[in-house]
Amino acid sequence: NMIKRTAPIIVGNWKTTPETLQEATKFVKNLDKKCSSSKTKLPKKAYYIATSDIFIPHLAELSERGYVGSQNISGIRPGQVTGVTIPSQIASAGADFVIIGHSEVRKQGETVEERSHKVALSLQAKLTTIACFGEHTRDKNGNYLSELEEDVKKTLSLVDRSLFNNLIIAYEPVWAIGSKNPATTSECFEVVIALRRALASIAGIDYAKKVQVLYGGAVAPDNAKDFLEDGGVDGLLIGRASQDVQSFVDIINACYEK
């Protein structure tokens, strides 16, 4: 179920909200209704929501205007491990996509080895895979760019070439997440070029040109479109602003306005 990607990719990361399945259900129904009545021409599928794994089967069946997926995934194969959900299980329960390497997951101790297994297995399970990369801080000499490139190469080292088409890259500067200040569009643009350069070295220039890159970090309705127009990205990864129906819809509409 390869997701056709020509339109902007607007991904909401719900983190540990909402508290109940009932609230999540109400949110999706409301969101779909607002998408359908929008004055802006939206595609059939206009959003992605990364939710709690246990909500996925319910919301995937309910959502008509978007894709539903997971916020993290294990890099574990079928077998004798207790208390873990594996990529093929998530996919068969209705997930369309997964986020891997979000800075909050990295903070919990996720290693680059673990990340490379996660990416390989989620792509094998035919999940659209959003792999996140971002620097903690910026040094004056731009060393963070080569660190990011190195991270991209290591994280994708186990991926089968034929599966690269189902991979999306997200640029998530850690210093911008949850802050009031996003990266500027030119800071974003510079990193997107570095990420594509790293991708070209492992998967070839054609892939690097067409891979979709998202930006995440303090995205709001009033700056969303700037990143698409001047930041060199093809979509957005949104935390807090996706957890409120109206602000999420405002961002979706802003991104699709001509």
Short mmCIF file of the C-alpha atoms (twelve columns), coordinates in Angstrom:
data_MODEL
# 
_entry.id   MODEL 
# 
loop_
_atom_site.group_PDB 
_atom_site.id 
_atom_site.type_symbol 
_atom_site.label_atom_id 
_atom_site.label_alt_id 
_atom_site.label_comp_id 
_atom_site.label_asym_id 
_atom_site.label_seq_id 
_atom_site.Cartn_x 
_atom_site.Cartn_y 
_atom_site.Cartn_z 
_atom_site.pdbx_PDB_model_num 
ATOM 1   C CA . ASN A 1   0.000   0.000   0.000  1 
ATOM 2   C CA . MET A 2   2.504   2.597   -1.165 1 
ATOM 3   C CA . ILE A 3   1.222   6.049   -0.381 1 
ATOM 4   C CA . LYS A 4   1.276   8.242   -3.492 1 
ATOM 5   C CA . ARG A 5   3.099   11.403  -2.555 1 
ATOM 6   C CA . THR A 6   2.694   14.505  -4.638 1 
ATOM 7   C CA . ALA A 7   0.826   16.725  -2.184 1 
ATOM 8   C CA . PRO A 8   2.310   18.217  1.014  1 
ATOM 9   C CA . ILE A 9   2.599   15.654  3.803  1 
ATOM 10  C CA . ILE A 10  1.069   17.024  6.995  1 
ATOM 11  C CA . VAL A 11  1.853   14.727  9.925  1 
ATOM 12  C CA . GLY A 12  0.387   15.205  13.382 1 
ATOM 13  C CA . ASN A 13  2.234   13.560  16.271 1 
ATOM 14  C CA . TRP A 14  -0.243  13.136  19.119 1 
ATOM 15  C CA . LYS A 15  2.374   11.872  21.612 1 
ATOM 16  C CA . THR A 16  0.523   10.816  24.801 1 
ATOM 17  C CA . THR A 17  -2.728  12.599  23.945 1 
ATOM 18  C CA . PRO A 18  -5.706  12.222  24.077 1 
ATOM 19  C CA . GLU A 19  -6.378  10.231  27.235 1 
ATOM 20  C CA . THR A 20  -9.157  8.010   25.903 1 
ATOM 21  C CA . LEU A 21  -10.160 6.221   22.720 1 
ATOM 22  C CA . GLN A 22  -13.505 8.025   22.950 1 
ATOM 23  C CA . GLU A 23  -11.755 11.426  22.700 1 
ATOM 24  C CA . ALA A 24  -9.520  10.208  19.858 1 
ATOM 25  C CA . THR A 25  -12.566 8.966   17.947 1 
ATOM 26  C CA . LYS A 26  -14.370 12.266  18.423 1 
ATOM 27  C CA . PHE A 27  -11.267 14.159  17.233 1 
ATOM 28  C CA . VAL A 28  -10.964 12.145  14.005 1 
ATOM 29  C CA . LYS A 29  -14.670 12.453  13.189 1 
ATOM 30  C CA . ASN A 30  -14.464 16.198  13.751 1 
ATOM 31  C CA . LEU A 31  -11.254 16.490  11.723 1 
ATOM 32  C CA . ASP A 32  -12.753 14.567  8.787  1 
ATOM 33  C CA . LYS A 33  -15.846 16.760  8.868  1 
ATOM 34  C CA . LYS A 34  -13.728 19.934  8.806  1 
ATOM 35  C CA . CYS A 35  -11.611 18.574  5.936  1 
ATOM 36  C CA . SER A 36  -14.724 17.759  3.944  1 
ATOM 37  C CA . SER A 37  -16.271 21.194  4.464  1 
ATOM 38  C CA . SER A 38  -13.019 23.119  3.906  1 
ATOM 39  C CA . LYS A 39  -13.130 25.969  1.385  1 
ATOM 40  C CA . THR A 40  -9.627  24.947  0.313  1 
ATOM 41  C CA . LYS A 41  -9.500  22.046  -2.149 1 
ATOM 42  C CA . LEU A 42  -7.972  19.190  -0.153 1 
ATOM 43  C CA . PRO A 43  -7.025  15.784  -1.544 1 
ATOM 44  C CA . LYS A 44  -8.943  12.652  -0.528 1 
ATOM 45  C CA . LYS A 45  -6.276  12.004  2.108  1 
ATOM 46  C CA . ALA A 46  -5.153  15.297  3.644  1 
ATOM 47  C CA . TYR A 47  -3.360  14.365  6.868  1 
ATOM 48  C CA . TYR A 48  -1.337  11.777  8.751  1 
ATOM 49  C CA . ILE A 49  -1.887  11.132  12.454 1 
ATOM 50  C CA . ALA A 50  0.660   9.280   14.574 1 
ATOM 51  C CA . THR A 51  -1.228  7.942   17.555 1 
ATOM 52  C CA . SER A 52  -0.865  5.428   20.368 1 
ATOM 53  C CA . ASP A 53  -0.499  1.886   18.978 1 
ATOM 54  C CA . ILE A 54  -3.608  0.655   20.766 1 
ATOM 55  C CA . PHE A 55  -5.746  3.309   19.020 1 
ATOM 56  C CA . ILE A 56  -4.470  2.454   15.525 1 
ATOM 57  C CA . PRO A 57  -6.946  -0.296  14.510 1 
ATOM 58  C CA . HIS A 58  -9.919  1.812   15.625 1 
ATOM 59  C CA . LEU A 59  -8.807  5.098   14.077 1 
ATOM 60  C CA . ALA A 60  -7.518  3.528   10.846 1 
ATOM 61  C CA . GLU A 61  -10.994 2.144   10.216 1 
ATOM 62  C CA . LEU A 62  -12.676 5.408   11.163 1 
ATOM 63  C CA . SER A 63  -10.482 7.936   9.352  1 
ATOM 64  C CA . GLU A 64  -11.679 8.751   5.843  1 
ATOM 65  C CA . ARG A 65  -9.554  11.807  5.083  1 
ATOM 66  C CA . GLY A 66  -6.171  10.725  6.395  1 
ATOM 67  C CA . TYR A 67  -3.621  8.060   7.229  1 
ATOM 68  C CA . VAL A 68  -3.098  6.644   10.719 1 
ATOM 69  C CA . GLY A 69  0.230   5.399   12.009 1 
ATOM 70  C CA . SER A 70  2.589   4.785   14.907 1 
ATOM 71  C CA . GLN A 71  4.963   7.141   16.757 1 
ATOM 72  C CA . ASN A 72  7.718   4.592   17.231 1 
ATOM 73  C CA . ILE A 73  8.307   0.963   16.445 1 
ATOM 74  C CA . SER A 74  10.410  -1.893  17.730 1 
ATOM 75  C CA . GLY A 75  13.269  -3.330  15.713 1 
ATOM 76  C CA . ILE A 76  12.417  -6.830  16.875 1 
ATOM 77  C CA . ARG A 77  11.550  -9.849  14.726 1 
ATOM 78  C CA . PRO A 78  8.774   -12.399 15.405 1 
ATOM 79  C CA . GLY A 79  9.640   -14.819 18.202 1 
ATOM 80  C CA . GLN A 80  9.970   -15.073 21.942 1 
ATOM 81  C CA . VAL A 81  10.043  -11.514 23.280 1 
ATOM 82  C CA . THR A 82  7.450   -10.406 25.823 1 
ATOM 83  C CA . GLY A 83  5.581   -7.120  25.783 1 
ATOM 84  C CA . VAL A 84  6.654   -5.804  22.386 1 
ATOM 85  C CA . THR A 85  4.664   -4.999  19.253 1 
ATOM 86  C CA . ILE A 86  6.537   -5.737  16.013 1 
ATOM 87  C CA . PRO A 87  6.294   -3.809  12.701 1 
ATOM 88  C CA . SER A 88  4.356   -6.476  10.771 1 
ATOM 89  C CA . GLN A 89  1.739   -6.568  13.559 1 
ATOM 90  C CA . ILE A 90  1.285   -2.785  13.466 1 
ATOM 91  C CA . ALA A 91  0.965   -2.875  9.672  1 
ATOM 92  C CA . SER A 92  -1.610  -5.680  9.702  1 
ATOM 93  C CA . ALA A 93  -3.677  -3.826  12.339 1 
ATOM 94  C CA . GLY A 94  -4.169  -0.924  9.943  1 
ATOM 95  C CA . ALA A 95  -1.170  1.373   10.322 1 
ATOM 96  C CA . ASP A 96  -0.124  3.133   7.128  1 
ATOM 97  C CA . PHE A 97  3.082   4.674   8.415  1 
ATOM 98  C CA . VAL A 98  5.485   4.958   11.315 1 
ATOM 99  C CA . ILE A 99  7.764   7.640   12.762 1 
ATOM 100 C CA . ILE A 100 11.265  6.462   13.669 1 
ATOM 101 C CA . GLY A 101 14.012  8.303   15.555 1 
ATOM 102 C CA . HIS A 102 11.937  11.140  16.998 1 
ATOM 103 C CA . SER A 103 14.137  13.196  19.312 1 
ATOM 104 C CA . GLU A 104 12.045  12.205  22.351 1 
ATOM 105 C CA . VAL A 105 12.643  8.528   21.562 1 
ATOM 106 C CA . ARG A 106 16.366  9.169   21.043 1 
ATOM 107 C CA . LYS A 107 16.467  10.881  24.459 1 
ATOM 108 C CA . GLN A 108 15.191  7.654   26.006 1 
ATOM 109 C CA . GLY A 109 18.402  5.995   24.815 1 
ATOM 110 C CA . GLU A 110 17.625  4.733   21.305 1 
ATOM 111 C CA . THR A 111 20.924  3.887   19.587 1 
ATOM 112 C CA . VAL A 112 21.782  4.221   15.909 1 
ATOM 113 C CA . GLU A 113 22.010  0.394   15.731 1 
ATOM 114 C CA . GLU A 114 18.465  0.061   17.055 1 
ATOM 115 C CA . ARG A 115 17.293  2.752   14.682 1 
ATOM 116 C CA . SER A 116 18.784  1.031   11.652 1 
ATOM 117 C CA . HIS A 117 16.947  -2.221  12.539 1 
ATOM 118 C CA . LYS A 118 13.683  -0.344  13.059 1 
ATOM 119 C CA . VAL A 119 13.899  1.388   9.674  1 
ATOM 120 C CA . ALA A 120 14.801  -1.826  7.838  1 
ATOM 121 C CA . LEU A 121 11.977  -3.839  9.429  1 
ATOM 122 C CA . SER A 122 9.307   -1.172  9.035  1 
ATOM 123 C CA . LEU A 123 10.113  -0.801  5.319  1 
ATOM 124 C CA . GLN A 124 10.027  -4.595  4.948  1 
ATOM 125 C CA . ALA A 125 6.574   -4.533  6.561  1 
ATOM 126 C CA . LYS A 126 5.510   -2.128  3.758  1 
ATOM 127 C CA . LEU A 127 5.009   0.777   6.158  1 
ATOM 128 C CA . THR A 128 5.680   4.284   4.901  1 
ATOM 129 C CA . THR A 129 8.581   5.191   7.173  1 
ATOM 130 C CA . ILE A 130 9.319   8.705   8.423  1 
ATOM 131 C CA . ALA A 131 12.904  8.771   9.713  1 
ATOM 132 C CA . CYS A 132 13.756  11.807  11.858 1 
ATOM 133 C CA . PHE A 133 17.115  13.570  12.077 1 
ATOM 134 C CA . GLY A 134 18.149  16.746  13.847 1 
ATOM 135 C CA . GLU A 135 20.987  18.429  15.680 1 
ATOM 136 C CA . HIS A 136 20.851  19.264  19.400 1 
ATOM 137 C CA . THR A 137 22.718  22.513  18.997 1 
ATOM 138 C CA . ARG A 138 24.411  24.428  16.200 1 
ATOM 139 C CA . ASP A 139 28.131  25.123  16.223 1 
ATOM 140 C CA . LYS A 140 29.606  28.068  14.332 1 
ATOM 141 C CA . ASN A 141 31.645  25.838  11.994 1 
ATOM 142 C CA . GLY A 142 28.724  23.804  10.687 1 
ATOM 143 C CA . ASN A 143 30.048  20.516  12.103 1 
ATOM 144 C CA . TYR A 144 26.474  19.563  12.898 1 
ATOM 145 C CA . LEU A 145 25.851  19.127  9.156  1 
ATOM 146 C CA . SER A 146 28.419  16.358  8.795  1 
ATOM 147 C CA . GLU A 147 27.127  14.748  12.013 1 
ATOM 148 C CA . LEU A 148 23.612  14.703  10.537 1 
ATOM 149 C CA . GLU A 149 24.893  13.221  7.278  1 
ATOM 150 C CA . GLU A 150 26.736  10.521  9.213  1 
ATOM 151 C CA . ASP A 151 23.589  9.726   11.197 1 
ATOM 152 C CA . VAL A 152 21.556  9.395   7.962  1 
ATOM 153 C CA . LYS A 153 24.101  6.984   6.457  1 
ATOM 154 C CA . LYS A 154 24.278  4.791   9.578  1 
ATOM 155 C CA . THR A 155 20.531  4.774   10.195 1 
ATOM 156 C CA . LEU A 156 19.792  3.668   6.641  1 
ATOM 157 C CA . SER A 157 22.696  1.241   6.362  1 
ATOM 158 C CA . LEU A 158 20.520  -1.904  6.547  1 
ATOM 159 C CA . VAL A 159 17.819  -0.760  4.137  1 
ATOM 160 C CA . ASP A 160 17.308  -2.708  0.946  1 
ATOM 161 C CA . ARG A 161 17.695  -0.321  -2.032 1 
ATOM 162 C CA . SER A 162 14.378  -1.395  -3.521 1 
ATOM 163 C CA . LEU A 163 12.513  -0.130  -0.442 1 
ATOM 164 C CA . PHE A 164 13.839  3.431   -0.440 1 
ATOM 165 C CA . ASN A 165 10.754  4.741   -2.259 1 
ATOM 166 C CA . ASN A 166 8.676   4.270   0.877  1 
ATOM 167 C CA . LEU A 167 10.967  6.357   3.058  1 
ATOM 168 C CA . ILE A 168 10.308  9.963   4.096  1 
ATOM 169 C CA . ILE A 169 12.913  12.042  5.925  1 
ATOM 170 C CA . ALA A 170 12.036  14.520  8.671  1 
ATOM 171 C CA . TYR A 171 14.328  17.325  9.811  1 
ATOM 172 C CA . GLU A 172 13.707  18.021  13.454 1 
ATOM 173 C CA . PRO A 173 16.162  20.421  15.118 1 
ATOM 174 C CA . VAL A 174 16.038  19.316  18.761 1 
ATOM 175 C CA . TRP A 175 16.501  22.884  19.999 1 
ATOM 176 C CA . ALA A 176 13.284  23.944  18.209 1 
ATOM 177 C CA . ILE A 177 11.014  21.179  19.523 1 
ATOM 178 C CA . GLY A 178 8.488   22.405  22.041 1 
ATOM 179 C CA . SER A 179 10.071  25.853  21.931 1 
ATOM 180 C CA . LYS A 180 8.546   29.110  20.774 1 
ATOM 181 C CA . ASN A 181 11.188  29.492  18.055 1 
ATOM 182 C CA . PRO A 182 11.259  27.341  14.951 1 
ATOM 183 C CA . ALA A 183 14.295  27.177  12.697 1 
ATOM 184 C CA . THR A 184 14.337  29.932  10.089 1 
ATOM 185 C CA . THR A 185 13.485  28.854  6.554  1 
ATOM 186 C CA . SER A 186 17.102  29.368  5.495  1 
ATOM 187 C CA . GLU A 187 18.420  27.265  8.411  1 
ATOM 188 C CA . CYS A 188 15.952  24.605  7.328  1 
ATOM 189 C CA . PHE A 189 16.911  24.837  3.651  1 
ATOM 190 C CA . GLU A 190 20.613  24.408  4.415  1 
ATOM 191 C CA . VAL A 191 19.973  21.189  6.331  1 
ATOM 192 C CA . VAL A 192 17.617  19.789  3.683  1 
ATOM 193 C CA . ILE A 193 20.452  20.092  1.153  1 
ATOM 194 C CA . ALA A 194 22.834  18.266  3.513  1 
ATOM 195 C CA . LEU A 195 20.299  15.492  4.095  1 
ATOM 196 C CA . ARG A 196 19.745  15.043  0.358  1 
ATOM 197 C CA . ARG A 197 23.536  14.945  -0.147 1 
ATOM 198 C CA . ALA A 198 23.786  12.093  2.373  1 
ATOM 199 C CA . LEU A 199 20.913  10.267  0.688  1 
ATOM 200 C CA . ALA A 200 22.550  10.681  -2.733 1 
ATOM 201 C CA . SER A 201 25.688  8.963   -1.475 1 
ATOM 202 C CA . ILE A 202 23.764  5.864   -0.372 1 
ATOM 203 C CA . ALA A 203 20.797  5.650   -2.729 1 
ATOM 204 C CA . GLY A 204 21.803  7.702   -5.777 1 
ATOM 205 C CA . ILE A 205 21.056  11.194  -6.976 1 
ATOM 206 C CA . ASP A 206 17.631  10.452  -8.524 1 
ATOM 207 C CA . TYR A 207 16.260  9.192   -5.234 1 
ATOM 208 C CA . ALA A 208 17.849  12.038  -3.275 1 
ATOM 209 C CA . LYS A 209 16.137  14.579  -5.512 1 
ATOM 210 C CA . LYS A 210 12.675  13.109  -5.171 1 
ATOM 211 C CA . VAL A 211 12.615  11.918  -1.552 1 
ATOM 212 C CA . GLN A 212 10.194  13.956  0.518  1 
ATOM 213 C CA . VAL A 213 11.615  15.877  3.436  1 
ATOM 214 C CA . LEU A 214 9.483   17.214  6.288  1 
ATOM 215 C CA . TYR A 215 10.258  19.929  8.849  1 
ATOM 216 C CA . GLY A 216 9.296   19.606  12.522 1 
ATOM 217 C CA . GLY A 217 9.761   22.005  15.434 1 
ATOM 218 C CA . ALA A 218 7.423   24.811  16.612 1 
ATOM 219 C CA . VAL A 219 5.218   24.651  13.494 1 
ATOM 220 C CA . ALA A 220 2.103   26.846  13.725 1 
ATOM 221 C CA . PRO A 221 -0.656  27.908  11.304 1 
ATOM 222 C CA . ASP A 222 1.101   31.209  10.626 1 
ATOM 223 C CA . ASN A 223 4.524   29.779  9.670  1 
ATOM 224 C CA . ALA A 224 3.530   26.449  8.090  1 
ATOM 225 C CA . LYS A 225 3.382   27.637  4.504  1 
ATOM 226 C CA . ASP A 226 6.746   29.467  4.749  1 
ATOM 227 C CA . PHE A 227 8.562   26.165  5.284  1 
ATOM 228 C CA . LEU A 228 6.967   24.656  2.179  1 
ATOM 229 C CA . GLU A 229 7.709   27.724  0.070  1 
ATOM 230 C CA . ASP A 230 11.153  28.781  1.317  1 
ATOM 231 C CA . GLY A 231 12.425  25.994  3.567  1 
ATOM 232 C CA . GLY A 232 12.845  23.423  0.809  1 
ATOM 233 C CA . VAL A 233 10.562  20.884  2.483  1 
ATOM 234 C CA . ASP A 234 7.623   18.852  1.173  1 
ATOM 235 C CA . GLY A 235 5.653   18.678  4.389  1 
ATOM 236 C CA . LEU A 236 5.536   19.181  8.134  1 
ATOM 237 C CA . LEU A 237 5.786   17.117  11.308 1 
ATOM 238 C CA . ILE A 238 3.609   18.788  13.923 1 
ATOM 239 C CA . GLY A 239 3.412   18.091  17.644 1 
ATOM 240 C CA . ARG A 240 1.362   20.357  19.855 1 
ATOM 241 C CA . ALA A 241 -0.518  22.158  17.063 1 
ATOM 242 C CA . SER A 242 -1.854  18.800  15.783 1 
ATOM 243 C CA . GLN A 243 -3.441  17.992  19.135 1 
ATOM 244 C CA . ASP A 244 -6.134  20.616  18.677 1 
ATOM 245 C CA . VAL A 245 -8.582  20.015  15.819 1 
ATOM 246 C CA . GLN A 246 -8.877  23.627  14.730 1 
ATOM 247 C CA . SER A 247 -5.158  24.459  14.691 1 
ATOM 248 C CA . PHE A 248 -4.422  21.209  12.831 1 
ATOM 249 C CA . VAL A 249 -7.069  22.021  10.215 1 
ATOM 250 C CA . ASP A 250 -5.743  25.592  9.938  1 
ATOM 251 C CA . ILE A 251 -2.275  24.222  9.130  1 
ATOM 252 C CA . ILE A 252 -3.653  21.724  6.605  1 
ATOM 253 C CA . ASN A 253 -5.645  24.470  4.879  1 
ATOM 254 C CA . ALA A 254 -2.681  26.869  4.880  1 
ATOM 255 C CA . CYS A 255 -0.492  24.249  3.198  1 
ATOM 256 C CA . TYR A 256 -3.023  23.522  0.461  1 
ATOM 257 C CA . GLU A 257 -3.943  27.115  -0.352 1 
ATOM 258 C CA . LYS A 258 -2.758  28.026  -3.831 1 
# 
